[in-house]
Amino acid sequence: QVHVVESGGGLVQAGGSLRLLCAASGRTFSTSVIGWFRVASGKEREFIAAISASGGSTLDADSQKGRVIISRDNAKKTVYLQIDSLKPEDTATYYCAAYTGRTVLGSYRYYNWWGQGTQVTVSS
């Protein structure tokens, strides 16, 4: 299993950037896909990006391509999500999650372990 904890959220101005962190622990981290999701008020859970266990493969949601960068440092057991050109519509609680596997998938149904979330608020 993998225990994940998000951090890095906060209040930012539209057009700015933010770097979120997902700190992980557990022996299976090195074999786990890590994904980022968000939940905005009144909306369903939305996939943002995910990264393979090795860090060699990434998957970005079509709506986020070119605006997010997901990376992984297995030595530090940390996954990062860089979000650029933030918009008020990005306001949400962001979660990282994990599952053990090789294929990078964007459906929340595959993810077994979830963090507590970190709030991102983007002002106009």
Backbone as a chain_set.jsonl record, in Angstrom:
{"seq": "QVHVVESGGGLVQAGGSLRLLCAASGRTFSTSVIGWFRVASGKEREFIAAISASGGSTLDADSQKGRVIISRDNAKKTVYLQIDSLKPEDTATYYCAAYTGRTVLGSYRYYNWWGQGTQVTVSS", "coords": {"N": [[0.821, -1.176, 0.0], [0.231, 2.376, -0.312], [0.804, 5.415, 1.253], [-0.255, 8.663, 0.896], [0.262, 12.178, 0.908], [-0.867, 15.352, 0.284], [0.341, 18.648, -0.544], [1.066, 22.175, -0.864], [-0.926, 23.717, -1.946], [-2.931, 26.723, -2.167], [-3.747, 30.243, -2.196], [-3.824, 31.867, -5.21], [-3.166, 34.168, -7.894], [-4.987, 34.633, -10.913], [-3.468, 33.445, -13.87], [-1.067, 32.906, -12.76], [1.275, 30.473, -11.401], [1.509, 27.247, -9.865], [2.86, 24.839, -7.683], [2.267, 21.692, -6.756], [2.65, 19.171, -4.271], [3.048, 15.719, -3.692], [3.616, 13.736, -1.211], [4.855, 10.596, -0.486], [4.671, 7.408, 1.134], [5.58, 4.083, 2.057], [6.214, 0.754, 1.057], [5.464, -0.034, -1.492], [5.528, 2.153, -3.124], [7.407, 2.518, -5.175], [6.46, 0.955, -7.191], [4.108, 2.015, -7.948], [1.588, 3.751, -9.691], [1.005, 7.199, -9.745], [-1.496, 9.551, -9.464], [-3.165, 12.681, -10.146], [-6.036, 14.358, -9.112], [-8.951, 16.444, -9.103], [-11.505, 18.123, -7.261], [-14.025, 20.218, -7.711], [-16.295, 22.657, -6.408], [-19.554, 21.554, -6.576], [-19.051, 19.941, -8.762], [-18.056, 16.934, -10.497], [-15.494, 14.543, -9.669], [-12.395, 15.067, -11.228], [-9.961, 14.037, -13.506], [-6.528, 14.918, -13.672], [-3.686, 14.515, -14.164], [-1.245, 11.88, -14.461], [1.427, 9.665, -13.476], [3.841, 7.193, -14.261], [5.233, 4.408, -12.394], [8.025, 4.378, -12.661], [8.443, 6.89, -13.565], [8.784, 7.331, -16.188], [6.687, 7.497, -17.96], [3.904, 9.531, -18.658], [0.586, 10.781, -18.235], [-1.663, 13.087, -19.316], [-4.657, 14.86, -18.756], [-6.784, 15.62, -21.485], [-7.823, 18.184, -21.471], [-5.979, 19.559, -20.034], [-3.506, 19.474, -21.197], [-0.347, 20.758, -21.997], [-0.4, 22.613, -20.03], [0.088, 21.576, -17.586], [2.598, 19.929, -15.669], [3.747, 16.927, -14.69], [5.824, 15.248, -12.453], [8.309, 13.078, -10.99], [10.11, 12.014, -8.171], [11.625, 9.448, -7.123], [13.543, 8.844, -5.244], [13.094, 10.709, -3.295], [10.564, 10.069, -2.783], [8.382, 11.502, -3.808], [5.9, 13.141, -5.697], [5.301, 15.601, -8.106], [3.201, 18.262, -9.16], [3.014, 20.63, -11.479], [1.279, 23.479, -12.24], [0.406, 25.708, -14.66], [-0.561, 28.975, -15.87], [-2.912, 29.551, -14.375], [-6.402, 29.535, -13.786], [-9.527, 30.933, -12.668], [-11.334, 28.833, -12.802], [-9.843, 26.687, -12.067], [-9.964, 26.458, -9.407], [-10.266, 24.358, -6.726], [-10.307, 21.361, -4.72], [-7.43, 19.529, -4.618], [-6.311, 16.275, -5.174], [-3.992, 13.66, -4.618], [-3.392, 10.333, -5.681], [-2.989, 6.749, -5.652], [-2.112, 3.641, -7.227], [-1.148, 0.237, -7.63], [0.571, -0.754, -10.403], [1.37, -0.97, -13.95], [0.437, 0.303, -16.234], [-0.49, 3.58, -17.06], [-3.268, 5.183, -16.025], [-6.291, 7.102, -16.241], [-8.712, 6.959, -14.943], [-10.496, 7.318, -11.982], [-11.336, 5.049, -10.746], [-9.373, 3.124, -10.713], [-7.594, 3.777, -8.779], [-6.39, 3.144, -5.587], [-5.491, 4.232, -3.17], [-5.732, 7.249, -1.452], [-4.974, 10.704, -0.88], [-5.467, 13.391, 1.517], [-6.125, 15.758, 0.35], [-5.49, 19.032, -1.032], [-6.142, 22.449, -0.958], [-6.747, 24.582, -3.659], [-7.063, 27.834, -4.647], [-7.984, 30.152, -6.993], [-7.817, 33.448, -7.787], [-9.533, 36.101, -9.512]], "CA": [[0.0, 0.0, 0.0], [0.921, 3.653, -0.368], [0.195, 6.527, 1.957], [0.089, 9.887, 0.196], [-0.143, 13.423, 1.544], [-0.709, 16.488, -0.616], [0.642, 19.961, -0.003], [1.425, 23.15, -1.88], [-2.051, 24.52, -2.37], [-3.029, 28.049, -1.609], [-4.444, 31.267, -2.96], [-2.981, 32.445, -6.248], [-3.847, 35.025, -8.84], [-5.132, 34.089, -12.259], [-2.295, 33.623, -14.698], [0.101, 32.452, -12.037], [1.612, 29.059, -11.393], [1.52, 26.606, -8.571], [3.5, 23.531, -7.656], [1.719, 20.833, -5.725], [3.491, 18.05, -3.904], [2.446, 14.516, -3.153], [4.625, 12.983, -0.477], [4.387, 9.224, -0.351], [5.395, 6.459, 1.956], [5.148, 2.721, 1.821], [7.151, -0.028, 0.258], [4.985, -0.204, -2.847], [5.572, 3.411, -3.867], [8.238, 2.377, -6.363], [5.71, 0.222, -8.207], [2.782, 2.609, -7.981], [1.21, 4.906, -10.487], [0.486, 8.3, -8.943], [-2.319, 10.45, -10.24], [-3.735, 13.874, -9.534], [-7.432, 14.626, -9.415], [-9.481, 17.597, -8.394], [-12.937, 18.186, -7.044], [-14.499, 21.581, -7.564], [-17.626, 22.754, -5.826], [-20.65, 21.245, -7.466], [-18.61, 19.186, -9.923], [-17.547, 15.592, -10.274], [-14.049, 14.363, -9.612], [-11.803, 15.235, -12.541], [-8.576, 13.616, -13.659], [-5.622, 15.963, -14.122], [-2.48, 13.922, -14.733], [-0.708, 10.739, -13.733], [2.788, 9.315, -13.837], [4.15, 5.797, -14.018], [6.081, 4.123, -11.247], [9.399, 4.755, -12.969], [8.49, 8.269, -13.987], [9.067, 7.384, -17.603], [5.476, 7.732, -18.734], [2.918, 10.403, -18.039], [-0.695, 10.929, -18.905], [-2.333, 14.328, -18.972], [-6.005, 15.024, -19.266], [-6.779, 16.406, -22.713], [-8.134, 19.563, -21.152], [-4.862, 20.152, -19.31], [-2.266, 19.333, -21.95], [0.383, 21.988, -22.218], [-0.554, 23.503, -18.895], [0.531, 20.899, -16.378], [3.773, 19.076, -15.742], [3.841, 16.004, -13.574], [7.151, 14.664, -12.352], [8.435, 12.152, -9.872], [11.426, 11.791, -7.604], [11.44, 8.261, -6.304], [14.465, 8.894, -4.122], [12.426, 11.509, -2.284], [9.191, 9.562, -2.68], [7.541, 12.674, -4.007], [5.403, 13.449, -7.024], [5.007, 17.013, -8.225], [2.306, 18.717, -10.208], [3.161, 22.041, -11.793], [0.155, 23.997, -12.994], [0.664, 27.046, -15.168], [-1.696, 29.731, -16.412], [-4.059, 29.225, -13.541], [-7.648, 30.23, -14.035], [-10.482, 30.736, -11.571], [-11.956, 27.526, -12.941], [-8.964, 25.692, -11.463], [-10.241, 26.415, -7.981], [-10.752, 23.035, -6.357], [-9.459, 20.573, -3.847], [-6.621, 18.636, -5.437], [-5.951, 15.039, -4.502], [-3.158, 12.672, -5.279], [-3.851, 8.983, -5.414], [-2.039, 5.749, -6.118], [-2.44, 2.233, -7.368], [-0.024, -0.574, -8.079], [0.392, -1.184, -11.778], [2.311, -0.486, -14.943], [-0.25, 1.178, -17.166], [-0.93, 4.848, -16.492], [-4.671, 5.338, -16.342], [-6.877, 8.314, -15.712], [-9.967, 6.73, -14.243], [-10.341, 7.25, -10.53], [-11.69, 3.718, -10.268], [-8.179, 2.304, -10.582], [-6.75, 4.255, -7.686], [-6.767, 2.521, -4.327], [-5.096, 5.01, -2.004], [-5.963, 8.671, -1.678], [-4.573, 11.665, 0.127], [-6.525, 14.174, 2.147], [-6.428, 16.882, -0.503], [-4.965, 20.362, -0.761], [-7.029, 23.414, -1.589], [-6.213, 25.587, -4.569], [-8.027, 28.882, -4.951], [-7.442, 31.083, -7.977], [-8.593, 34.675, -7.815], [-9.59, 36.768, -10.802]], "C": [[0.871, 1.248, 0.0], [0.117, 4.684, 0.405], [0.671, 7.815, 1.295], [-0.497, 11.089, 0.92], [0.154, 14.57, 0.597], [-0.334, 17.753, 0.154], [0.932, 20.904, -1.165], [0.282, 24.005, -2.378], [-2.042, 25.881, -1.701], [-3.828, 28.967, -2.5], [-3.473, 31.9, -3.941], [-3.83, 33.279, -7.195], [-3.926, 34.358, -10.205], [-3.919, 34.431, -13.112], [-1.018, 33.147, -14.044], [0.298, 30.955, -12.138], [1.654, 28.539, -9.971], [2.157, 25.232, -8.705], [2.96, 22.75, -6.462], [2.635, 19.646, -5.49], [2.646, 16.911, -3.359], [3.561, 13.704, -2.518], [4.082, 11.602, -0.159], [5.264, 8.425, 0.596], [4.822, 5.073, 1.702], [6.063, 2.008, 0.852], [6.743, -0.144, -1.206], [5.007, 1.083, -3.666], [6.318, 3.253, -5.189], [7.546, 1.616, -7.482], [4.317, 0.79, -8.394], [2.683, 3.753, -8.97], [0.631, 5.951, -9.543], [-0.289, 9.245, -9.854], [-2.792, 11.638, -9.428], [-5.153, 14.06, -10.042], [-7.844, 15.897, -8.697], [-10.993, 17.5, -8.293], [-13.291, 19.642, -6.794], [-15.915, 21.57, -7.016], [-18.69, 22.493, -6.876], [-20.284, 20.428, -8.689], [-18.101, 17.804, -9.523], [-16.028, 15.588, -10.213], [-13.478, 14.342, -11.027], [-10.338, 14.83, -12.538], [-7.734, 14.75, -14.218], [-4.408, 15.366, -14.84], [-2.045, 12.749, -13.88], [0.672, 10.4, -14.264], [3.058, 7.874, -13.443], [5.083, 5.64, -12.834], [7.523, 4.569, -11.463], [9.549, 6.234, -13.276], [8.695, 8.433, -15.474], [7.873, 7.669, -18.486], [4.534, 8.625, -17.951], [1.657, 10.43, -18.878], [-1.34, 12.205, -18.401], [-3.752, 14.309, -19.515], [-5.958, 15.925, -20.494], [-6.997, 17.887, -22.436], [-6.974, 20.291, -20.485], [-3.54, 20.094, -20.064], [-1.638, 20.68, -22.247], [0.354, 22.94, -21.052], [-0.079, 22.879, -17.587], [1.765, 20.056, -16.666], [3.79, 18.208, -14.493], [5.215, 15.358, -13.6], [7.251, 13.859, -11.065], [9.89, 12.017, -9.46], [11.298, 10.621, -6.645], [12.387, 8.213, -5.106], [13.85, 9.671, -2.961], [10.999, 11.049, -2.03], [8.188, 10.701, -2.79], [7.152, 12.798, -5.471], [4.969, 14.907, -7.034], [4.012, 17.258, -9.351], [2.463, 20.22, -10.352], [1.981, 22.459, -12.659], [0.456, 25.435, -13.38], [-0.626, 27.684, -15.662], [-2.978, 29.418, -15.664], [-5.243, 30.131, -13.84], [-8.575, 30.034, -12.844], [-11.162, 29.375, -11.615], [-11.108, 26.401, -12.359], [-9.17, 25.582, -9.962], [-10.898, 25.087, -7.623], [-9.865, 22.468, -5.263], [-8.737, 19.546, -4.708], [-6.152, 17.453, -4.606], [-4.912, 14.275, -5.307], [-3.604, 11.295, -4.823], [-2.898, 7.993, -6.064], [-2.689, 4.399, -6.329], [-1.204, 1.507, -7.869], [-0.304, -1.089, -9.475], [1.419, -0.57, -12.688], [1.689, 0.507, -15.909], [-0.744, 2.425, -16.454], [-2.35, 5.122, -16.967], [-5.255, 6.55, -15.637], [-8.186, 8.149, -14.978], [-9.726, 6.589, -12.751], [-10.613, 5.858, -9.987], [-10.481, 2.814, -10.067], [-7.347, 2.643, -9.346], [-7.269, 3.772, -6.338], [-6.529, 3.404, -3.109], [-5.125, 6.492, -2.337], [-5.446, 9.519, -0.535], [-5.752, 12.455, 0.634], [-6.932, 15.389, 1.326], [-5.751, 18.164, -0.07], [-5.767, 21.366, -1.582], [-6.26, 24.397, -2.453], [-7.324, 26.569, -4.886], [-7.363, 29.898, -5.863], [-8.359, 32.289, -8.054], [-8.521, 35.32, -9.19], [-8.609, 37.924, -10.87]], "O": [[2.07, 1.194, 0.271], [-1.095, 4.807, 0.231], [1.875, 8.031, 1.151], [-1.597, 11.032, 1.469], [1.291, 14.743, 0.158], [-0.649, 17.902, 1.335], [1.031, 20.473, -2.314], [0.5, 24.931, -3.159], [-1.253, 26.15, -0.795], [-4.498, 28.529, -3.436], [-2.423, 32.41, -3.548], [-5.047, 33.113, -7.28], [-3.031, 33.608, -10.595], [-3.412, 35.552, -13.08], [0.007, 33.001, -14.71], [-0.416, 30.262, -12.862], [1.812, 29.294, -9.011], [2.003, 24.556, -9.723], [3.179, 23.119, -5.308], [3.313, 19.178, -6.405], [1.659, 17.126, -2.656], [4.352, 13.065, -3.212], [2.981, 11.463, 0.374], [6.434, 8.738, 0.818], [3.712, 4.928, 1.191], [6.615, 2.615, -0.065], [7.599, -0.334, -2.071], [4.541, 1.088, -4.805], [5.897, 3.799, -6.209], [8.016, 1.639, -8.62], [3.439, 0.121, -8.94], [3.57, 4.601, -9.07], [-0.144, 5.623, -8.644], [0.215, 9.68, -10.89], [-2.817, 11.609, -8.198], [-5.431, 13.938, -11.235], [-7.156, 16.361, -7.788], [-11.66, 16.882, -9.124], [-12.898, 20.223, -5.782], [-16.638, 20.583, -7.15], [-18.719, 23.132, -7.928], [-21.12, 20.237, -9.572], [-17.764, 17.552, -8.365], [-15.372, 16.53, -10.658], [-14.016, 13.679, -11.913], [-9.572, 15.239, -11.665], [-8.163, 15.462, -15.126], [-4.148, 15.689, -15.999], [-2.43, 12.637, -12.717], [1.041, 10.8, -15.368], [2.568, 7.394, -12.421], [5.649, 6.613, -12.336], [8.163, 5.08, -10.544], [10.656, 6.77, -13.249], [8.773, 9.557, -15.971], [8.037, 8.044, -19.647], [4.387, 8.488, -16.736], [1.673, 10.138, -20.074], [-1.538, 12.379, -17.198], [-4.006, 13.799, -20.606], [-5.184, 16.881, -20.539], [-6.412, 18.742, -23.102], [-6.991, 21.518, -20.385], [-2.543, 20.633, -19.584], [-2.305, 21.615, -22.689], [1.019, 23.976, -21.081], [0.13, 23.581, -16.598], [1.943, 19.539, -17.769], [3.843, 18.715, -13.373], [5.705, 14.967, -14.659], [6.4, 13.949, -10.18], [10.784, 11.917, -10.301], [10.906, 10.792, -5.491], [12.07, 7.613, -4.079], [14.058, 9.335, -1.795], [10.311, 11.583, -1.159], [7.276, 10.838, -1.974], [7.969, 12.586, -6.367], [4.347, 15.387, -6.086], [3.994, 16.548, -10.356], [2.093, 20.986, -9.461], [1.722, 21.851, -13.698], [0.727, 26.276, -12.522], [-1.642, 27.015, -15.845], [-3.995, 29.064, -16.26], [-5.094, 31.323, -14.108], [-8.425, 29.07, -12.093], [-11.525, 28.827, -10.574], [-11.596, 25.286, -12.177], [-8.602, 24.699, -9.32], [-11.953, 24.74, -8.154], [-8.817, 23.022, -4.931], [-9.37, 18.784, -5.44], [-5.661, 17.61, -3.488], [-4.957, 14.254, -6.537], [-4.124, 11.124, -3.721], [-2.097, 8.36, -6.924], [-3.686, 4.061, -5.69], [-0.317, 2.117, -8.467], [-1.299, -1.777, -9.706], [2.238, 0.247, -12.266], [2.348, 1.448, -16.349], [-1.342, 2.344, -15.381], [-2.599, 5.273, -18.163], [-4.779, 6.968, -14.582], [-8.717, 9.121, -14.44], [-8.857, 5.832, -12.317], [-10.17, 5.521, -8.889], [-10.561, 1.835, -9.325], [-6.493, 1.859, -8.933], [-8.436, 3.969, -5.996], [-7.274, 3.336, -2.131], [-4.611, 6.927, -3.367], [-5.475, 9.111, 0.626], [-6.893, 12.224, 0.236], [-7.977, 15.987, 1.582], [-5.47, 18.363, 1.112], [-6.031, 21.145, -2.764], [-5.254, 24.967, -2.031], [-8.398, 26.178, -5.342], [-6.305, 30.438, -5.541], [-9.546, 32.157, -8.355], [-7.566, 35.11, -9.938], [-8.524, 38.603, -11.893]]}, "num_chains": 1, "name": "protein.A"}
